[in-house]
């Protein structure tokens, strides 16, 4: 069974279980408040009404805050949302069943407890131990994964090329912007670039499958463990790794990348503005039993194992400790035009 199929099964079971729990708690709350006519169908309809009203409330609050130029904290928005949802639930119960507000509050409490239980399941089990979603911020993995980016035709083959959009204060280079060709997997200089900035990919990382060579993995950045990076896994524990002649070599043998990376030319160095940076891999290095080595797909603009200056405590700068790996990317789920399954 593929990782995506398993995810869909877990997602479906979680959704059905959440709906069943909420409907059961709505019926329980109404009976507790001595409200009659609490069939399953009516409780399900009331649950759907709660969802629709909550969505409308969220949209209205978002519009009002935007109009007033108010930017509350994420926690503040969460508290506002929960409070608003509870008030709406109480008012809807009072209106639908024609009961006093205090009775409606009593009837709403079990439903809100079900909401809390659902959140605890999502943030206490699914996110820490099963799946986590991320938005790609940069283009070190282009064209496989894209952050905020420019898109243009490759001047050599005409296929799409992707690169980082320039900041407002940056002057467009006379020689062109460095982008990565999706067909040749090589960096190219592009002068004819549309100024439209495209959003980054949204990816799903699975936390309970074992990473394999060439997987895209999410991991805590060794220089700052609070930041999550995503790179391609190329070096495994107990291996000797080197990069030369356009390829990665493991224990003296040349690696053949998967077909999706055809044309990629691996280099241990980056040349930019007349300077050359060489990192670990230009000379053979030995990975210890719990160390991994990662590379980006846009090698000219990837801050990967070749160029980190500080390692995790007790580890060399180039190593991703096994304990720092948080998951394996299984797909791009948004935007739909970029959907692809990796595992």
Short mmCIF file of C-alpha atoms in Angstrom, two decimals:
data_model
loop_
_atom_site.label_atom_id
_atom_site.label_comp_id
_atom_site.label_asym_id
_atom_site.label_seq_id
_atom_site.Cartn_x
_atom_site.Cartn_y
_atom_site.Cartn_z
CA UNK A 1 0.00 0.00 0.00
CA UNK A 2 1.39 3.42 -0.96
CA UNK A 3 1.93 6.15 1.61
CA UNK A 4 -0.70 8.32 -0.10
CA UNK A 5 -3.31 5.54 -0.02
CA UNK A 6 -2.64 5.01 3.68
CA UNK A 7 -2.96 8.75 4.30
CA UNK A 8 -6.33 8.86 2.51
CA UNK A 9 -7.59 5.94 4.61
CA UNK A 10 -6.45 7.62 7.86
CA UNK A 11 -7.92 10.96 6.72
CA UNK A 12 -11.26 9.33 5.87
CA UNK A 13 -11.45 7.45 9.15
CA UNK A 14 -10.51 10.58 11.10
CA UNK A 15 -13.17 12.63 9.29
CA UNK A 16 -15.92 10.05 9.76
CA UNK A 17 -14.94 9.57 13.41
CA UNK A 18 -14.92 13.32 14.02
CA UNK A 19 -18.37 13.78 12.48
CA UNK A 20 -19.78 10.82 14.45
CA UNK A 21 -18.30 12.16 17.71
CA UNK A 22 -19.68 15.65 17.14
CA UNK A 23 -23.15 14.41 16.21
CA UNK A 24 -23.24 12.09 19.25
CA UNK A 25 -22.19 14.96 21.53
CA UNK A 26 -24.84 17.26 20.03
CA UNK A 27 -27.52 14.65 20.77
CA UNK A 28 -26.11 14.13 24.26
CA UNK A 29 -26.08 17.88 24.95
CA UNK A 30 -29.65 18.36 23.76
CA UNK A 31 -30.92 15.44 25.86
CA UNK A 32 -28.95 16.77 28.85
CA UNK A 33 -30.76 20.10 28.42
CA UNK A 34 -34.11 18.24 28.21
CA UNK A 35 -34.63 19.20 24.57
CA UNK A 36 -36.84 16.83 22.58
CA UNK A 37 -36.63 15.81 18.91
CA UNK A 38 -32.96 14.87 18.89
CA UNK A 39 -32.79 12.24 16.17
CA UNK A 40 -29.47 11.46 14.49
CA UNK A 41 -30.58 13.16 11.28
CA UNK A 42 -31.56 16.36 13.07
CA UNK A 43 -28.31 16.33 15.07
CA UNK A 44 -26.33 15.88 11.82
CA UNK A 45 -28.19 18.79 10.23
CA UNK A 46 -27.46 20.94 13.26
CA UNK A 47 -23.77 20.01 13.05
CA UNK A 48 -23.64 21.06 9.38
CA UNK A 49 -25.40 24.29 10.34
CA UNK A 50 -22.74 24.92 12.99
CA UNK A 51 -19.99 24.38 10.41
CA UNK A 52 -21.55 26.74 7.87
CA UNK A 53 -22.19 29.47 10.44
CA UNK A 54 -18.65 29.11 11.82
CA UNK A 55 -17.18 29.46 8.34
CA UNK A 56 -19.27 32.56 7.65
CA UNK A 57 -18.23 34.02 11.01
CA UNK A 58 -14.54 33.44 10.20
CA UNK A 59 -14.87 35.15 6.83
CA UNK A 60 -16.65 38.15 8.35
CA UNK A 61 -14.06 38.54 11.11
CA UNK A 62 -11.24 38.29 8.56
CA UNK A 63 -12.80 41.01 6.40
CA UNK A 64 -13.36 43.30 9.39
CA UNK A 65 -9.80 42.88 10.69
CA UNK A 66 -8.41 43.51 7.21
CA UNK A 67 -10.52 46.63 6.77
CA UNK A 68 -9.35 47.96 10.15
CA UNK A 69 -5.71 46.96 9.43
CA UNK A 70 -5.64 44.86 12.60
CA UNK A 71 -3.19 41.98 12.62
CA UNK A 72 -3.79 39.90 15.78
CA UNK A 73 -1.52 37.07 16.84
CA UNK A 74 -2.24 33.50 15.76
CA UNK A 75 -3.21 32.59 19.32
CA UNK A 76 -5.51 35.61 19.50
CA UNK A 77 -7.23 34.55 16.29
CA UNK A 78 -7.68 31.02 17.65
CA UNK A 79 -9.26 32.28 20.88
CA UNK A 80 -11.52 34.63 18.94
CA UNK A 81 -12.57 31.78 16.66
CA UNK A 82 -13.38 29.37 19.52
CA UNK A 83 -15.31 32.02 21.44
CA UNK A 84 -17.24 33.00 18.33
CA UNK A 85 -18.01 29.37 17.50
CA UNK A 86 -19.37 28.75 21.00
CA UNK A 87 -21.59 31.82 20.91
CA UNK A 88 -22.91 30.94 17.46
CA UNK A 89 -23.60 27.36 18.57
CA UNK A 90 -25.60 28.56 21.56
CA UNK A 91 -27.61 31.08 19.52
CA UNK A 92 -28.42 28.51 16.82
CA UNK A 93 -29.60 25.94 19.37
CA UNK A 94 -31.76 28.60 21.04
CA UNK A 95 -33.24 29.63 17.70
CA UNK A 96 -33.80 26.13 16.25
CA UNK A 97 -35.25 24.54 19.40
CA UNK A 98 -36.81 27.70 20.86
CA UNK A 99 -35.17 27.33 24.26
CA UNK A 100 -33.73 29.85 26.67
CA UNK A 101 -30.12 30.91 26.20
CA UNK A 102 -28.98 29.18 29.40
CA UNK A 103 -30.50 25.90 28.19
CA UNK A 104 -28.76 26.41 24.85
CA UNK A 105 -25.43 26.96 26.62
CA UNK A 106 -25.92 23.72 28.54
CA UNK A 107 -26.77 21.86 25.32
CA UNK A 108 -23.72 23.31 23.52
CA UNK A 109 -21.11 22.29 26.09
CA UNK A 110 -20.74 18.61 24.98
CA UNK A 111 -20.35 19.71 21.34
CA UNK A 112 -17.57 22.12 22.30
CA UNK A 113 -15.90 19.34 24.30
CA UNK A 114 -16.00 17.21 21.14
CA UNK A 115 -14.33 20.07 19.26
CA UNK A 116 -11.58 20.20 21.89
CA UNK A 117 -11.13 16.41 21.64
CA UNK A 118 -10.80 16.67 17.85
CA UNK A 119 -8.15 19.39 18.20
CA UNK A 120 -6.25 17.32 20.76
CA UNK A 121 -6.29 14.38 18.34
CA UNK A 122 -5.02 16.55 15.48
CA UNK A 123 -2.31 18.41 17.40
CA UNK A 124 -1.47 15.78 20.01
CA UNK A 125 -1.30 12.68 17.81
CA UNK A 126 -1.58 13.26 14.07
CA UNK A 127 0.75 16.25 13.75
CA UNK A 128 3.53 15.10 16.13
CA UNK A 129 3.59 11.43 15.13
CA UNK A 130 1.84 10.91 11.79
CA UNK A 131 1.56 13.75 9.26
CA UNK A 132 2.46 17.42 9.01
CA UNK A 133 1.87 19.95 6.24
CA UNK A 134 4.37 22.64 5.21
CA UNK A 135 4.52 25.57 2.81
CA UNK A 136 7.76 25.70 0.82
CA UNK A 137 9.39 29.14 1.39
CA UNK A 138 12.48 28.99 -0.87
CA UNK A 139 13.63 27.50 -4.17
CA UNK A 140 16.61 25.39 -3.13
CA UNK A 141 14.61 22.33 -4.27
CA UNK A 142 13.38 23.81 -7.58
CA UNK A 143 11.95 22.56 -9.85
CA UNK A 144 10.87 19.61 -7.66
CA UNK A 145 9.50 21.87 -4.90
CA UNK A 146 8.84 25.55 -5.40
CA UNK A 147 8.68 28.45 -2.95
CA UNK A 148 7.64 31.95 -3.95
CA UNK A 149 9.03 32.02 -7.46
CA UNK A 150 9.30 33.49 -10.90
CA UNK A 151 8.60 31.30 -13.90
CA UNK A 152 10.08 31.83 -17.38
CA UNK A 153 11.00 29.88 -20.50
CA UNK A 154 14.48 28.36 -20.49
CA UNK A 155 16.55 30.22 -23.12
CA UNK A 156 18.13 26.90 -24.22
CA UNK A 157 15.19 24.50 -24.49
CA UNK A 158 12.06 26.59 -23.99
CA UNK A 159 10.81 24.51 -21.04
CA UNK A 160 9.74 26.20 -17.78
CA UNK A 161 12.52 27.47 -15.54
CA UNK A 162 12.04 28.59 -11.95
CA UNK A 163 13.91 30.93 -9.66
CA UNK A 164 13.73 33.26 -6.69
CA UNK A 165 11.93 36.57 -7.36
CA UNK A 166 14.09 39.61 -6.72
CA UNK A 167 13.29 41.81 -3.75
CA UNK A 168 12.02 45.34 -4.39
CA UNK A 169 15.43 46.83 -3.56
CA UNK A 170 17.37 44.49 -5.88
CA UNK A 171 18.36 45.63 -9.37
CA UNK A 172 17.69 43.19 -12.20
CA UNK A 173 21.13 41.87 -13.26
CA UNK A 174 22.21 42.77 -16.78
CA UNK A 175 23.26 39.17 -17.42
CA UNK A 176 19.88 37.85 -16.30
CA UNK A 177 18.40 36.06 -13.28
CA UNK A 178 19.71 32.62 -12.34
CA UNK A 179 16.92 30.05 -12.65
CA UNK A 180 16.72 26.25 -12.79
CA UNK A 181 15.47 24.58 -15.98
CA UNK A 182 12.83 21.93 -15.27
CA UNK A 183 13.91 19.81 -18.26
CA UNK A 184 17.71 20.06 -18.20
CA UNK A 185 18.02 20.34 -14.41
CA UNK A 186 20.68 22.96 -14.97
CA UNK A 187 21.02 26.58 -13.88
CA UNK A 188 20.39 29.11 -16.67
CA UNK A 189 20.47 32.90 -16.89
CA UNK A 190 17.11 34.31 -17.98
CA UNK A 191 16.61 37.91 -19.09
CA UNK A 192 12.97 37.76 -20.19
CA UNK A 193 11.11 37.19 -16.93
CA UNK A 194 7.50 38.03 -16.09
CA UNK A 195 7.28 40.00 -12.81
CA UNK A 196 4.37 37.84 -11.61
CA UNK A 197 5.27 36.07 -8.37
CA UNK A 198 3.81 32.58 -7.92
CA UNK A 199 3.03 31.04 -4.53
CA UNK A 200 5.00 28.18 -3.03
CA UNK A 201 4.01 24.51 -2.98
CA UNK A 202 2.23 22.95 -0.02
CA UNK A 203 3.61 19.55 0.90
CA UNK A 204 2.67 16.69 3.21
CA UNK A 205 5.34 14.96 5.29
CA UNK A 206 4.81 11.48 6.74
CA UNK A 207 6.53 10.87 10.09
CA UNK A 208 6.36 7.10 10.50
CA UNK A 209 7.99 5.77 7.31
CA UNK A 210 11.70 5.04 7.00
CA UNK A 211 13.60 7.47 4.74
CA UNK A 212 15.42 6.02 1.73
CA UNK A 213 18.10 7.41 -0.53
CA UNK A 214 16.74 10.07 -2.93
CA UNK A 215 13.70 10.71 -0.72
CA UNK A 216 12.69 14.28 0.05
CA UNK A 217 12.94 14.59 3.81
CA UNK A 218 11.92 17.25 6.31
CA UNK A 219 14.39 17.87 9.12
CA UNK A 220 15.40 20.37 11.75
CA UNK A 221 18.09 22.70 10.42
CA UNK A 222 21.32 21.88 12.33
CA UNK A 223 22.26 25.56 12.71
CA UNK A 224 18.80 26.44 14.08
CA UNK A 225 16.69 23.43 15.14
CA UNK A 226 13.55 25.58 15.38
CA UNK A 227 13.54 25.85 11.57
CA UNK A 228 12.37 22.99 9.34
CA UNK A 229 14.21 22.35 6.07
CA UNK A 230 13.34 20.02 3.20
CA UNK A 231 16.12 18.48 1.06
CA UNK A 232 16.94 15.35 -0.89
CA UNK A 233 18.58 12.53 1.06
CA UNK A 234 21.72 11.25 -0.71
CA UNK A 235 24.14 10.05 1.98
CA UNK A 236 23.25 7.34 4.53
CA UNK A 237 24.90 6.30 7.80
CA UNK A 238 28.30 4.54 7.69
CA UNK A 239 28.95 5.63 4.08
CA UNK A 240 31.92 7.45 2.59
CA UNK A 241 30.63 10.23 0.34
CA UNK A 242 32.25 12.50 -2.21
CA UNK A 243 31.03 14.73 -5.05
CA UNK A 244 32.98 15.05 -8.28
CA UNK A 245 32.64 14.67 -12.05
CA UNK A 246 29.00 15.78 -11.84
CA UNK A 247 27.91 12.91 -9.60
CA UNK A 248 27.65 11.73 -6.00
CA UNK A 249 29.98 8.85 -5.14
CA UNK A 250 29.29 6.45 -2.27
CA UNK A 251 32.08 4.15 -1.04
CA UNK A 252 33.90 4.81 -4.31
CA UNK A 253 30.95 3.91 -6.55
CA UNK A 254 29.03 6.42 -8.66
CA UNK A 255 25.35 6.84 -7.80
CA UNK A 256 22.75 6.84 -10.56
CA UNK A 257 20.02 9.36 -9.67
CA UNK A 258 16.37 8.45 -10.31
CA UNK A 259 14.87 9.26 -13.70
CA UNK A 260 13.19 12.36 -12.28
CA UNK A 261 16.68 13.88 -11.83
CA UNK A 262 17.97 13.14 -15.33
CA UNK A 263 20.43 15.84 -16.39
CA UNK A 264 21.34 17.01 -12.89
CA UNK A 265 25.04 17.83 -12.48
CA UNK A 266 26.21 17.55 -8.90
CA UNK A 267 28.97 19.87 -7.77
CA UNK A 268 30.60 20.41 -4.36
CA UNK A 269 31.01 24.12 -5.09
CA UNK A 270 28.97 27.23 -5.82
CA UNK A 271 30.24 30.08 -7.97
CA UNK A 272 28.60 33.45 -7.50
CA UNK A 273 29.73 37.01 -8.18
CA UNK A 274 33.22 35.82 -9.10
CA UNK A 275 33.70 33.83 -5.90
CA UNK A 276 33.76 30.07 -5.38
CA UNK A 277 32.59 28.28 -2.25
CA UNK A 278 33.67 24.69 -1.67
CA UNK A 279 32.10 22.56 1.01
CA UNK A 280 32.23 19.04 2.48
CA UNK A 281 32.00 16.58 -0.35
CA UNK A 282 34.75 18.16 -2.41
CA UNK A 283 36.91 15.75 -0.43
CA UNK A 284 35.64 12.35 0.76
CA UNK A 285 33.84 12.42 4.12
CA UNK A 286 32.73 9.61 6.38
CA UNK A 287 29.20 9.55 7.77
CA UNK A 288 28.80 8.11 11.24
CA UNK A 289 26.08 5.55 12.18
CA UNK A 290 23.44 8.22 12.83
CA UNK A 291 24.43 10.86 10.22
CA UNK A 292 22.82 11.75 6.89
CA UNK A 293 23.90 14.01 4.02
CA UNK A 294 21.38 16.08 2.03
CA UNK A 295 21.46 18.11 -1.17
CA UNK A 296 19.06 20.52 -2.87
CA UNK A 297 17.91 20.07 -6.46
CA UNK A 298 18.75 23.68 -7.42
CA UNK A 299 22.40 23.19 -6.59
CA UNK A 300 23.40 26.73 -7.51
CA UNK A 301 21.12 28.21 -4.84
CA UNK A 302 20.74 25.54 -2.20
CA UNK A 303 21.93 25.90 1.40
CA UNK A 304 22.49 22.19 1.97
CA UNK A 305 25.06 19.89 3.60
CA UNK A 306 27.82 21.36 1.41
CA UNK A 307 27.71 24.82 2.97
CA UNK A 308 26.45 24.75 6.55
CA UNK A 309 28.94 26.38 8.90
CA UNK A 310 27.68 25.02 12.21
CA UNK A 311 26.50 21.51 13.01
CA UNK A 312 24.12 20.12 15.60
CA UNK A 313 25.78 19.69 19.02
CA UNK A 314 28.39 16.94 18.74
CA UNK A 315 28.06 16.61 14.95
CA UNK A 316 30.06 17.96 11.98
CA UNK A 317 28.45 20.86 10.05
CA UNK A 318 27.44 18.74 7.03
CA UNK A 319 25.56 16.06 9.00
CA UNK A 320 21.83 15.78 9.60
CA UNK A 321 21.50 13.70 12.81
CA UNK A 322 18.95 10.92 12.65
CA UNK A 323 17.09 12.51 15.56
CA UNK A 324 16.68 15.71 13.50
CA UNK A 325 14.75 14.00 10.68
CA UNK A 326 11.02 14.72 11.10
CA UNK A 327 9.48 12.99 8.09
CA UNK A 328 9.44 11.96 4.44
CA UNK A 329 7.61 14.11 1.89
CA UNK A 330 4.90 12.02 0.24
CA UNK A 331 3.24 14.60 -2.03
CA UNK A 332 2.60 18.13 -3.14
CA UNK A 333 -1.08 18.62 -2.38
CA UNK A 334 -1.49 22.26 -3.43
CA UNK A 335 -1.85 23.90 -5.90
CA UNK A 336 -3.74 21.22 -7.90
CA UNK A 337 -1.65 21.94 -11.00
CA UNK A 338 1.46 20.88 -9.06
CA UNK A 339 0.02 17.73 -7.46
CA UNK A 340 2.48 14.85 -7.49
CA UNK A 341 3.12 11.80 -5.33
CA UNK A 342 6.67 10.97 -4.21
CA UNK A 343 6.07 7.86 -2.05
#
